[in-house]
Amino acid sequence: MRKNIAVVALAALLLSAAGCGASSGDDAKTITVAYQKFGAFIQLDDQLKRVKGEYEAAHPGYTVKLLPIEASENDYYTKLSLMNRSPKTAPDVLYEDTFLVNTDIQAGFLAPLDEYLSGWSDWSQFSDAAKSAAKAQDGRTYGVPMGTDTRALYYNKDLFKQAGLPVPWQPKSWDDILAAARTLKQKLPGVTPLNVYSGKGAGEGSTMQGFEMLLYGTKDTLYDDSAKKWIVGSPGFNDSLGFIKTIFGEKLAPEPQDALDPNWGTRVSTELLPTGKLAINLDGSWLSSTWLDSGSKPWPQWSTVLGEAAMPTQHGDAPGTTSMSGGWVLSVGAHAKDKKASFDFVTTMLNKDNTLAYDIAAGQIAERADVAADPKYLQSNPALQFFTDLVKVTHFRPAYPDYPHVSDAIQVAMESVMTGQAPPEQAAKTFADQVRSAVGGDDKVTTKS
């Protein structure tokens, strides 16, 4: 019931926005751009404001209307989906998470770009792997990548030294992480030992930065590619939930009410890490963009205070470490009245110079070859090489149309465990039931032993 009320409220909000001219609507020469602006994430908003002026100067008669959506991750997806359900409110250009591309194509929200990409010489700067980020199951491409990312452990070297822990630190297993967190809890009261995003508050961040960073370090995954089935029961799944139970049960993690706050990620990057209130944080390569001079919370000392450690596999099994990669693309809406003009905005935003500026400001791992080789990019961030090196051990989400349902069920399972409402085995069973129902029955799922 609460979810339905929330959706109705969001729909009312968007209808109100449409009445204020939020759509491309009556004017085909107005390019509307919908994107997320939330918490410490200000870099995209800053960049789009600059590119708007550049595009309008090069395209006389055209106007770019920016539509920043100030919402947490899950709410952003919901609001964008509601906007796309009507041609009157659907944006021309969309900031799109790669895991939702196939879902939004299936819903009829995105336009294929192949006819335009074939005439864009810059497309050759993108590797086949980068191009696949927005390639759908129908073989067509529906977006241009803005950059990618990896994930790892940030740790406070000063706090480690105070607790008598080694610096530099590279855990070899989950047990090593737990041992360090227990020592920090014992030696440094008032400091949160370990943050692993969990539950509905952080949305896909909980699934990807949290659960999948655990699961893909086991011998199991979420999807069986050979059988084309979702895996709804495996030892690795149960063990990953068990890790969540341990850190919250032993109070090595934040209090659940804090971790479930949609603003928790912003608090981690702008308050807890800069003030030494959090010792270990499992997070993404982009995090340091918050602390740059151009970020929302400049912190000049971050690179000397914080160290980075690769996330170990569960028991240290080969290759020894693991990561997850995702990323965002700019897409053209299926309802855009002038799709070529909308695509031209995308290519302006993602030309070499603008991509270089954005990847530096937002802490992105470059996907354009010319950006990746640029000295300005290579010298822009002391953690860049570390996170780039993780690409060789990284994994990608199974970005099929049903993935959002699976991700939602993971968040529910994590939340029930972290709050003590269910043991891992029961939460895993509930997950299996939810996924089985969401994806179409027993023939679409499998288990591993």
PDB file of N, CA and C in Angstrom, residues 165-260:
ATOM      1  N   LEU A 165      46.755  -1.970  13.363  1.00  0.00           N
ATOM      2  CA  LEU A 165      46.596  -2.781  12.155  1.00  0.00           C
ATOM      3  C   LEU A 165      47.635  -2.373  11.111  1.00  0.00           C
ATOM      4  N   PRO A 166      47.994  -3.294  10.212  1.00  0.00           N
ATOM      5  CA  PRO A 166      49.057  -2.999   9.234  1.00  0.00           C
ATOM      6  C   PRO A 166      48.620  -1.979   8.182  1.00  0.00           C
ATOM      7  N   VAL A 167      49.557  -1.152   7.765  1.00  0.00           N
ATOM      8  CA  VAL A 167      49.378  -0.222   6.649  1.00  0.00           C
ATOM      9  C   VAL A 167      50.633  -0.331   5.784  1.00  0.00           C
ATOM     10  N   PRO A 168      50.530  -0.625   4.510  1.00  0.00           N
ATOM     11  CA  PRO A 168      49.291  -0.825   3.754  1.00  0.00           C
ATOM     12  C   PRO A 168      48.591  -2.129   4.135  1.00  0.00           C
ATOM     13  N   TRP A 169      47.311  -2.181   3.803  1.00  0.00           N
ATOM     14  CA  TRP A 169      46.452  -3.313   4.173  1.00  0.00           C
ATOM     15  C   TRP A 169      45.869  -3.928   2.920  1.00  0.00           C
ATOM     16  N   GLN A 170      45.972  -5.237   2.788  1.00  0.00           N
ATOM     17  CA  GLN A 170      45.317  -5.961   1.703  1.00  0.00           C
ATOM     18  C   GLN A 170      44.792  -7.281   2.246  1.00  0.00           C
ATOM     19  N   PRO A 171      43.504  -7.311   2.623  1.00  0.00           N
ATOM     20  CA  PRO A 171      42.939  -8.564   3.150  1.00  0.00           C
ATOM     21  C   PRO A 171      42.954  -9.665   2.104  1.00  0.00           C
ATOM     22  N   LYS A 172      43.139 -10.890   2.569  1.00  0.00           N
ATOM     23  CA  LYS A 172      43.223 -12.054   1.682  1.00  0.00           C
ATOM     24  C   LYS A 172      41.899 -12.820   1.606  1.00  0.00           C
ATOM     25  N   SER A 173      40.962 -12.506   2.502  1.00  0.00           N
ATOM     26  CA  SER A 173      39.701 -13.243   2.561  1.00  0.00           C
ATOM     27  C   SER A 173      38.680 -12.400   3.314  1.00  0.00           C
ATOM     28  N   TRP A 174      37.431 -12.871   3.321  1.00  0.00           N
ATOM     29  CA  TRP A 174      36.403 -12.193   4.120  1.00  0.00           C
ATOM     30  C   TRP A 174      36.768 -12.229   5.597  1.00  0.00           C
ATOM     31  N   ASP A 175      37.362 -13.332   6.032  1.00  0.00           N
ATOM     32  CA  ASP A 175      37.745 -13.438   7.444  1.00  0.00           C
ATOM     33  C   ASP A 175      38.740 -12.345   7.833  1.00  0.00           C
ATOM     34  N   ASP A 176      39.630 -11.988   6.918  1.00  0.00           N
ATOM     35  CA  ASP A 176      40.592 -10.916   7.195  1.00  0.00           C
ATOM     36  C   ASP A 176      39.877  -9.572   7.379  1.00  0.00           C
ATOM     37  N   ILE A 177      38.854  -9.339   6.581  1.00  0.00           N
ATOM     38  CA  ILE A 177      38.084  -8.093   6.720  1.00  0.00           C
ATOM     39  C   ILE A 177      37.398  -8.060   8.082  1.00  0.00           C
ATOM     40  N   LEU A 178      36.764  -9.175   8.428  1.00  0.00           N
ATOM     41  CA  LEU A 178      36.056  -9.244   9.716  1.00  0.00           C
ATOM     42  C   LEU A 178      37.031  -9.096  10.881  1.00  0.00           C
ATOM     43  N   ALA A 179      38.204  -9.689  10.774  1.00  0.00           N
ATOM     44  CA  ALA A 179      39.196  -9.583  11.859  1.00  0.00           C
ATOM     45  C   ALA A 179      39.619  -8.132  12.056  1.00  0.00           C
ATOM     46  N   ALA A 180      39.858  -7.420  10.947  1.00  0.00           N
ATOM     47  CA  ALA A 180      40.231  -6.010  11.048  1.00  0.00           C
ATOM     48  C   ALA A 180      39.095  -5.199  11.650  1.00  0.00           C
ATOM     49  N   ALA A 181      37.854  -5.454  11.213  1.00  0.00           N
ATOM     50  CA  ALA A 181      36.700  -4.714  11.729  1.00  0.00           C
ATOM     51  C   ALA A 181      36.513  -4.960  13.228  1.00  0.00           C
ATOM     52  N   ARG A 182      36.730  -6.188  13.672  1.00  0.00           N
ATOM     53  CA  ARG A 182      36.591  -6.503  15.104  1.00  0.00           C
ATOM     54  C   ARG A 182      37.658  -5.790  15.934  1.00  0.00           C
ATOM     55  N   THR A 183      38.870  -5.732  15.392  1.00  0.00           N
ATOM     56  CA  THR A 183      39.940  -5.011  16.100  1.00  0.00           C
ATOM     57  C   THR A 183      39.611  -3.528  16.190  1.00  0.00           C
ATOM     58  N   LEU A 184      39.121  -2.954  15.116  1.00  0.00           N
ATOM     59  CA  LEU A 184      38.756  -1.536  15.103  1.00  0.00           C
ATOM     60  C   LEU A 184      37.643  -1.250  16.103  1.00  0.00           C
ATOM     61  N   LYS A 185      36.663  -2.156  16.169  1.00  0.00           N
ATOM     62  CA  LYS A 185      35.563  -1.976  17.124  1.00  0.00           C
ATOM     63  C   LYS A 185      36.085  -1.986  18.556  1.00  0.00           C
ATOM     64  N   GLN A 186      37.000  -2.892  18.827  1.00  0.00           N
ATOM     65  CA  GLN A 186      37.543  -3.029  20.183  1.00  0.00           C
ATOM     66  C   GLN A 186      38.436  -1.836  20.560  1.00  0.00           C
ATOM     67  N   LYS A 187      39.282  -1.407  19.615  1.00  0.00           N
ATOM     68  CA  LYS A 187      40.295  -0.400  19.931  1.00  0.00           C
ATOM     69  C   LYS A 187      39.809   1.039  19.766  1.00  0.00           C
ATOM     70  N   LEU A 188      38.811   1.261  18.917  1.00  0.00           N
ATOM     71  CA  LEU A 188      38.396   2.631  18.592  1.00  0.00           C
ATOM     72  C   LEU A 188      36.897   2.811  18.777  1.00  0.00           C
ATOM     73  N   PRO A 189      36.412   2.862  20.014  1.00  0.00           N
ATOM     74  CA  PRO A 189      34.983   3.114  20.235  1.00  0.00           C
ATOM     75  C   PRO A 189      34.601   4.472  19.654  1.00  0.00           C
ATOM     76  N   GLY A 190      33.414   4.506  19.081  1.00  0.00           N
ATOM     77  CA  GLY A 190      32.966   5.755  18.448  1.00  0.00           C
ATOM     78  C   GLY A 190      33.239   5.802  16.961  1.00  0.00           C
ATOM     79  N   VAL A 191      34.030   4.845  16.455  1.00  0.00           N
ATOM     80  CA  VAL A 191      34.307   4.738  15.020  1.00  0.00           C
ATOM     81  C   VAL A 191      33.527   3.554  14.459  1.00  0.00           C
ATOM     82  N   THR A 192      32.828   3.746  13.346  1.00  0.00           N
ATOM     83  CA  THR A 192      32.157   2.628  12.674  1.00  0.00           C
ATOM     84  C   THR A 192      33.222   1.829  11.935  1.00  0.00           C
ATOM     85  N   PRO A 193      33.378   0.540  12.264  1.00  0.00           N
ATOM     86  CA  PRO A 193      34.461  -0.228  11.642  1.00  0.00           C
ATOM     87  C   PRO A 193      34.320  -0.422  10.129  1.00  0.00           C
ATOM     88  N   LEU A 194      33.095  -0.756   9.684  1.00  0.00           N
ATOM     89  CA  LEU A 194      32.936  -1.205   8.293  1.00  0.00           C
ATOM     90  C   LEU A 194      31.587  -0.787   7.736  1.00  0.00           C
ATOM     91  N   ASN A 195      31.580  -0.228   6.537  1.00  0.00           N
ATOM     92  CA  ASN A 195      30.333   0.076   5.838  1.00  0.00           C
ATOM     93  C   ASN A 195      30.224  -0.779   4.582  1.00  0.00           C
ATOM     94  N   VAL A 196      29.167  -1.578   4.527  1.00  0.00           N
ATOM     95  CA  VAL A 196      28.786  -2.303   3.318  1.00  0.00           C
ATOM     96  C   VAL A 196      27.333  -1.920   3.051  1.00  0.00           C
ATOM     97  N   TYR A 197      27.065  -1.259   1.940  1.00  0.00           N
ATOM     98  CA  TYR A 197      25.700  -0.801   1.653  1.00  0.00           C
ATOM     99  C   TYR A 197      24.742  -1.982   1.632  1.00  0.00           C
ATOM    100  N   SER A 198      23.598  -1.802   2.274  1.00  0.00           N
ATOM    101  CA  SER A 198      22.671  -2.922   2.445  1.00  0.00           C
ATOM    102  C   SER A 198      21.244  -2.404   2.579  1.00  0.00           C
ATOM    103  N   GLY A 199      20.286  -3.139   2.010  1.00  0.00           N
ATOM    104  CA  GLY A 199      18.881  -2.789   2.176  1.00  0.00           C
ATOM    105  C   GLY A 199      18.367  -1.849   1.109  1.00  0.00           C
ATOM    106  N   LYS A 200      17.097  -1.466   1.262  1.00  0.00           N
ATOM    107  CA  LYS A 200      16.397  -0.697   0.227  1.00  0.00           C
ATOM    108  C   LYS A 200      16.880   0.744   0.118  1.00  0.00           C
ATOM    109  N   GLY A 201      17.409   1.306   1.199  1.00  0.00           N
ATOM    110  CA  GLY A 201      17.749   2.724   1.192  1.00  0.00           C
ATOM    111  C   GLY A 201      18.730   3.106   0.104  1.00  0.00           C
ATOM    112  N   ALA A 202      19.779   2.310  -0.082  1.00  0.00           N
ATOM    113  CA  ALA A 202      20.805   2.611  -1.086  1.00  0.00           C
ATOM    114  C   ALA A 202      20.462   2.054  -2.460  1.00  0.00           C
ATOM    115  N   GLY A 203      19.347   1.349  -2.577  1.00  0.00           N
ATOM    116  CA  GLY A 203      18.888   0.867  -3.870  1.00  0.00           C
ATOM    117  C   GLY A 203      19.894  -0.048  -4.551  1.00  0.00           C
ATOM    118  N   GLU A 204      20.141   0.218  -5.825  1.00  0.00           N
ATOM    119  CA  GLU A 204      21.073  -0.598  -6.594  1.00  0.00           C
ATOM    120  C   GLU A 204      22.474  -0.553  -5.996  1.00  0.00           C
ATOM    121  N   GLY A 205      22.796   0.512  -5.259  1.00  0.00           N
ATOM    122  CA  GLY A 205      24.079   0.563  -4.562  1.00  0.00           C
ATOM    123  C   GLY A 205      24.233  -0.584  -3.586  1.00  0.00           C
ATOM    124  N   SER A 206      23.150  -0.951  -2.895  1.00  0.00           N
ATOM    125  CA  SER A 206      23.201  -2.095  -1.987  1.00  0.00           C
ATOM    126  C   SER A 206      23.438  -3.389  -2.760  1.00  0.00           C
ATOM    127  N   THR A 207      22.741  -3.526  -3.882  1.00  0.00           N
ATOM    128  CA  THR A 207      22.895  -4.742  -4.676  1.00  0.00           C
ATOM    129  C   THR A 207      24.305  -4.865  -5.220  1.00  0.00           C
ATOM    130  N   MET A 208      24.807  -3.776  -5.806  1.00  0.00           N
ATOM    131  CA  MET A 208      26.063  -3.867  -6.548  1.00  0.00           C
ATOM    132  C   MET A 208      27.293  -3.631  -5.675  1.00  0.00           C
ATOM    133  N   GLN A 209      27.318  -2.491  -4.930  1.00  0.00           N
ATOM    134  CA  GLN A 209      28.464  -2.237  -4.056  1.00  0.00           C
ATOM    135  C   GLN A 209      28.509  -3.209  -2.886  1.00  0.00           C
ATOM    136  N   GLY A 210      27.331  -3.671  -2.463  1.00  0.00           N
ATOM    137  CA  GLY A 210      27.249  -4.533  -1.304  1.00  0.00           C
ATOM    138  C   GLY A 210      27.204  -5.999  -1.662  1.00  0.00           C
ATOM    139  N   PHE A 211      26.029  -6.480  -2.039  1.00  0.00           N
ATOM    140  CA  PHE A 211      25.811  -7.919  -2.177  1.00  0.00           C
ATOM    141  C   PHE A 211      26.642  -8.556  -3.282  1.00  0.00           C
ATOM    142  N   GLU A 212      26.649  -7.938  -4.464  1.00  0.00           N
ATOM    143  CA  GLU A 212      27.351  -8.572  -5.579  1.00  0.00           C
ATOM    144  C   GLU A 212      28.869  -8.560  -5.402  1.00  0.00           C
ATOM    145  N   MET A 213      29.388  -7.580  -4.661  1.00  0.00           N
ATOM    146  CA  MET A 213      30.815  -7.591  -4.347  1.00  0.00           C
ATOM    147  C   MET A 213      31.167  -8.778  -3.453  1.00  0.00           C
ATOM    148  N   LEU A 214      30.196  -9.267  -2.710  1.00  0.00           N
ATOM    149  CA  LEU A 214      30.381 -10.487  -1.934  1.00  0.00           C
ATOM    150  C   LEU A 214      30.149 -11.718  -2.813  1.00  0.00           C
ATOM    151  N   LEU A 215      28.985 -11.784  -3.432  1.00  0.00           N
ATOM    152  CA  LEU A 215      28.589 -12.977  -4.185  1.00  0.00           C
ATOM    153  C   LEU A 215      29.593 -13.338  -5.277  1.00  0.00           C
ATOM    154  N   TYR A 216      30.064 -12.327  -6.021  1.00  0.00           N
ATOM    155  CA  TYR A 216      30.968 -12.619  -7.131  1.00  0.00           C
ATOM    156  C   TYR A 216      32.399 -12.888  -6.667  1.00  0.00           C
ATOM    157  N   GLY A 217      32.599 -12.882  -5.358  1.00  0.00           N
ATOM    158  CA  GLY A 217      33.844 -13.354  -4.785  1.00  0.00           C
ATOM    159  C   GLY A 217      33.728 -14.779  -4.270  1.00  0.00           C
ATOM    160  N   THR A 218      32.550 -15.373  -4.432  1.00  0.00           N
ATOM    161  CA  THR A 218      32.355 -16.789  -4.118  1.00  0.00           C
ATOM    162  C   THR A 218      32.469 -17.571  -5.425  1.00  0.00           C
ATOM    163  N   LYS A 219      32.081 -18.814  -5.407  1.00  0.00           N
ATOM    164  CA  LYS A 219      32.106 -19.609  -6.636  1.00  0.00           C
ATOM    165  C   LYS A 219      30.785 -19.507  -7.399  1.00  0.00           C
ATOM    166  N   ASP A 220      29.887 -18.622  -6.926  1.00  0.00           N
ATOM    167  CA  ASP A 220      28.550 -18.537  -7.515  1.00  0.00           C
ATOM    168  C   ASP A 220      28.274 -17.152  -8.098  1.00  0.00           C
ATOM    169  N   THR A 221      27.232 -17.073  -8.902  1.00  0.00           N
ATOM    170  CA  THR A 221      26.812 -15.825  -9.546  1.00  0.00           C
ATOM    171  C   THR A 221      25.293 -15.717  -9.460  1.00  0.00           C
ATOM    172  N   LEU A 222      24.737 -14.731 -10.154  1.00  0.00           N
ATOM    173  CA  LEU A 222      23.279 -14.540 -10.157  1.00  0.00           C
ATOM    174  C   LEU A 222      22.589 -15.197 -11.341  1.00  0.00           C
ATOM    175  N   TYR A 223      23.358 -15.476 -12.399  1.00  0.00           N
ATOM    176  CA  TYR A 223      22.723 -15.940 -13.630  1.00  0.00           C
ATOM    177  C   TYR A 223      23.568 -17.033 -14.258  1.00  0.00           C
ATOM    178  N   ASP A 224      22.916 -18.076 -14.725  1.00  0.00           N
ATOM    179  CA  ASP A 224      23.579 -19.160 -15.430  1.00  0.00           C
ATOM    180  C   ASP A 224      23.459 -18.887 -16.925  1.00  0.00           C
ATOM    181  N   ASP A 225      24.554 -18.400 -17.526  1.00  0.00           N
ATOM    182  CA  ASP A 225      24.499 -18.001 -18.938  1.00  0.00           C
ATOM    183  C   ASP A 225      24.258 -19.180 -19.869  1.00  0.00           C
ATOM    184  N   SER A 226      24.810 -20.342 -19.541  1.00  0.00           N
ATOM    185  CA  SER A 226      24.636 -21.492 -20.427  1.00  0.00           C
ATOM    186  C   SER A 226      23.202 -21.994 -20.410  1.00  0.00           C
ATOM    187  N   ALA A 227      22.587 -21.998 -19.228  1.00  0.00           N
ATOM    188  CA  ALA A 227      21.199 -22.468 -19.116  1.00  0.00           C
ATOM    189  C   ALA A 227      20.190 -21.345 -19.343  1.00  0.00           C
ATOM    190  N   LYS A 228      20.690 -20.083 -19.340  1.00  0.00           N
ATOM    191  CA  LYS A 228      19.828 -18.896 -19.459  1.00  0.00           C
ATOM    192  C   LYS A 228      18.753 -18.881 -18.374  1.00  0.00           C
ATOM    193  N   LYS A 229      19.232 -19.087 -17.131  1.00  0.00           N
ATOM    194  CA  LYS A 229      18.317 -19.112 -15.994  1.00  0.00           C
ATOM    195  C   LYS A 229      18.917 -18.311 -14.835  1.00  0.00           C
ATOM    196  N   TRP A 230      18.024 -17.734 -14.027  1.00  0.00           N
ATOM    197  CA  TRP A 230      18.442 -17.032 -12.819  1.00  0.00           C
ATOM    198  C   TRP A 230      18.739 -18.056 -11.723  1.00  0.00           C
ATOM    199  N   ILE A 231      19.808 -17.835 -10.993  1.00  0.00           N
ATOM    200  CA  ILE A 231      20.194 -18.745  -9.915  1.00  0.00           C
ATOM    201  C   ILE A 231      19.554 -18.254  -8.618  1.00  0.00           C
ATOM    202  N   VAL A 232      18.619 -19.040  -8.097  1.00  0.00           N
ATOM    203  CA  VAL A 232      17.850 -18.595  -6.925  1.00  0.00           C
ATOM    204  C   VAL A 232      18.220 -19.351  -5.650  1.00  0.00           C
ATOM    205  N   GLY A 233      19.275 -20.123  -5.717  1.00  0.00           N
ATOM    206  CA  GLY A 233      19.748 -20.812  -4.526  1.00  0.00           C
ATOM    207  C   GLY A 233      21.161 -21.297  -4.750  1.00  0.00           C
ATOM    208  N   SER A 234      22.097 -20.876  -3.892  1.00  0.00           N
ATOM    209  CA  SER A 234      23.485 -21.315  -4.023  1.00  0.00           C
ATOM    210  C   SER A 234      24.189 -21.097  -2.702  1.00  0.00           C
ATOM    211  N   PRO A 235      25.246 -21.858  -2.437  1.00  0.00           N
ATOM    212  CA  PRO A 235      26.010 -21.624  -1.204  1.00  0.00           C
ATOM    213  C   PRO A 235      26.561 -20.204  -1.130  1.00  0.00           C
ATOM    214  N   GLY A 236      27.019 -19.664  -2.263  1.00  0.00           N
ATOM    215  CA  GLY A 236      27.573 -18.314  -2.265  1.00  0.00           C
ATOM    216  C   GLY A 236      26.541 -17.264  -1.899  1.00  0.00           C
ATOM    217  N   PHE A 237      25.303 -17.464  -2.337  1.00  0.00           N
ATOM    218  CA  PHE A 237      24.230 -16.521  -2.002  1.00  0.00           C
ATOM    219  C   PHE A 237      23.994 -16.521  -0.493  1.00  0.00           C
ATOM    220  N   ASN A 238      23.880 -17.724   0.069  1.00  0.00           N
ATOM    221  CA  ASN A 238      23.648 -17.829   1.514  1.00  0.00           C
ATOM    222  C   ASN A 238      24.822 -17.272   2.312  1.00  0.00           C
ATOM    223  N   ASP A 239      26.047 -17.544   1.847  1.00  0.00           N
ATOM    224  CA  ASP A 239      27.221 -17.048   2.557  1.00  0.00           C
ATOM    225  C   ASP A 239      27.299 -15.521   2.509  1.00  0.00           C
ATOM    226  N   SER A 240      26.884 -14.943   1.387  1.00  0.00           N
ATOM    227  CA  SER A 240      26.895 -13.477   1.266  1.00  0.00           C
ATOM    228  C   SER A 240      25.913 -12.851   2.249  1.00  0.00           C
ATOM    229  N   LEU A 241      24.738 -13.452   2.362  1.00  0.00           N
ATOM    230  CA  LEU A 241      23.791 -12.971   3.369  1.00  0.00           C
ATOM    231  C   LEU A 241      24.332 -13.212   4.772  1.00  0.00           C
ATOM    232  N   GLY A 242      25.070 -14.295   4.943  1.00  0.00           N
ATOM    233  CA  GLY A 242      25.670 -14.575   6.247  1.00  0.00           C
ATOM    234  C   GLY A 242      26.682 -13.508   6.642  1.00  0.00           C
ATOM    235  N   PHE A 243      27.436 -13.000   5.682  1.00  0.00           N
ATOM    236  CA  PHE A 243      28.389 -11.918   5.957  1.00  0.00           C
ATOM    237  C   PHE A 243      27.646 -10.672   6.421  1.00  0.00           C
ATOM    238  N   ILE A 244      26.538 -10.372   5.762  1.00  0.00           N
ATOM    239  CA  ILE A 244      25.720  -9.216   6.166  1.00  0.00           C
ATOM    240  C   ILE A 244      25.204  -9.410   7.586  1.00  0.00           C
ATOM    241  N   LYS A 245      24.734 -10.621   7.883  1.00  0.00           N
ATOM    242  CA  LYS A 245      24.247 -10.903   9.239  1.00  0.00           C
ATOM    243  C   LYS A 245      25.359 -10.684  10.270  1.00  0.00           C
ATOM    244  N   THR A 246      26.561 -11.137   9.947  1.00  0.00           N
ATOM    245  CA  THR A 246      27.683 -11.025  10.891  1.00  0.00           C
ATOM    246  C   THR A 246      28.024  -9.570  11.185  1.00  0.00           C
ATOM    247  N   ILE A 247      28.161  -8.749  10.140  1.00  0.00           N
ATOM    248  CA  ILE A 247      28.629  -7.376  10.387  1.00  0.00           C
ATOM    249  C   ILE A 247      27.578  -6.538  11.111  1.00  0.00           C
ATOM    250  N   PHE A 248      26.314  -6.788  10.826  1.00  0.00           N
ATOM    251  CA  PHE A 248      25.278  -6.033  11.535  1.00  0.00           C
ATOM    252  C   PHE A 248      25.006  -6.633  12.907  1.00  0.00           C
ATOM    253  N   GLY A 249      25.050  -7.957  12.996  1.00  0.00           N
ATOM    254  CA  GLY A 249      24.806  -8.611  14.279  1.00  0.00           C
ATOM    255  C   GLY A 249      25.880  -8.305  15.306  1.00  0.00           C
ATOM    256  N   GLU A 250      27.133  -8.184  14.864  1.00  0.00           N
ATOM    257  CA  GLU A 250      28.236  -7.874  15.777  1.00  0.00           C
ATOM    258  C   GLU A 250      28.481  -6.373  15.922  1.00  0.00           C
ATOM    259  N   LYS A 251      27.616  -5.580  15.283  1.00  0.00           N
ATOM    260  CA  LYS A 251      27.740  -4.112  15.322  1.00  0.00           C
ATOM    261  C   LYS A 251      29.094  -3.641  14.799  1.00  0.00           C
ATOM    262  N   LEU A 252      29.532  -4.298  13.750  1.00  0.00           N
ATOM    263  CA  LEU A 252      30.715  -3.851  13.018  1.00  0.00           C
ATOM    264  C   LEU A 252      30.320  -2.872  11.922  1.00  0.00           C
ATOM    265  N   ALA A 253      29.040  -2.841  11.623  1.00  0.00           N
ATOM    266  CA  ALA A 253      28.474  -2.009  10.562  1.00  0.00           C
ATOM    267  C   ALA A 253      27.700  -0.840  11.182  1.00  0.00           C
ATOM    268  N   PRO A 254      27.228   0.088  10.378  1.00  0.00           N
ATOM    269  CA  PRO A 254      26.395   1.171  10.912  1.00  0.00           C
ATOM    270  C   PRO A 254      25.116   0.630  11.547  1.00  0.00           C
ATOM    271  N   GLU A 255      24.470   1.449  12.343  1.00  0.00           N
ATOM    272  CA  GLU A 255      23.147   1.083  12.843  1.00  0.00           C
ATOM    273  C   GLU A 255      22.200   0.925  11.652  1.00  0.00           C
ATOM    274  N   PRO A 256      21.334  -0.094  11.645  1.00  0.00           N
ATOM    275  CA  PRO A 256      20.456  -0.313  10.499  1.00  0.00           C
ATOM    276  C   PRO A 256      19.642   0.915  10.096  1.00  0.00           C
ATOM    277  N   GLN A 257      19.150   1.688  11.094  1.00  0.00           N
ATOM    278  CA  GLN A 257      18.346   2.852  10.731  1.00  0.00           C
ATOM    279  C   GLN A 257      19.162   3.887   9.967  1.00  0.00           C
ATOM    280  N   ASP A 258      20.473   3.945  10.222  1.00  0.00           N
ATOM    281  CA  ASP A 258      21.335   4.845   9.450  1.00  0.00           C
ATOM    282  C   ASP A 258      21.584   4.284   8.057  1.00  0.00           C
ATOM    283  N   ALA A 259      21.920   3.003   8.003  1.00  0.00           N
ATOM    284  CA  ALA A 259      22.244   2.374   6.722  1.00  0.00           C
ATOM    285  C   ALA A 259      21.052   2.363   5.766  1.00  0.00           C
ATOM    286  N   LEU A 260      19.825   2.396   6.299  1.00  0.00           N
ATOM    287  CA  LEU A 260      18.629   2.356   5.463  1.00  0.00           C
ATOM    288  C   LEU A 260      18.185   3.740   5.004  1.00  0.00           C
TER     289      LEU A 260
END
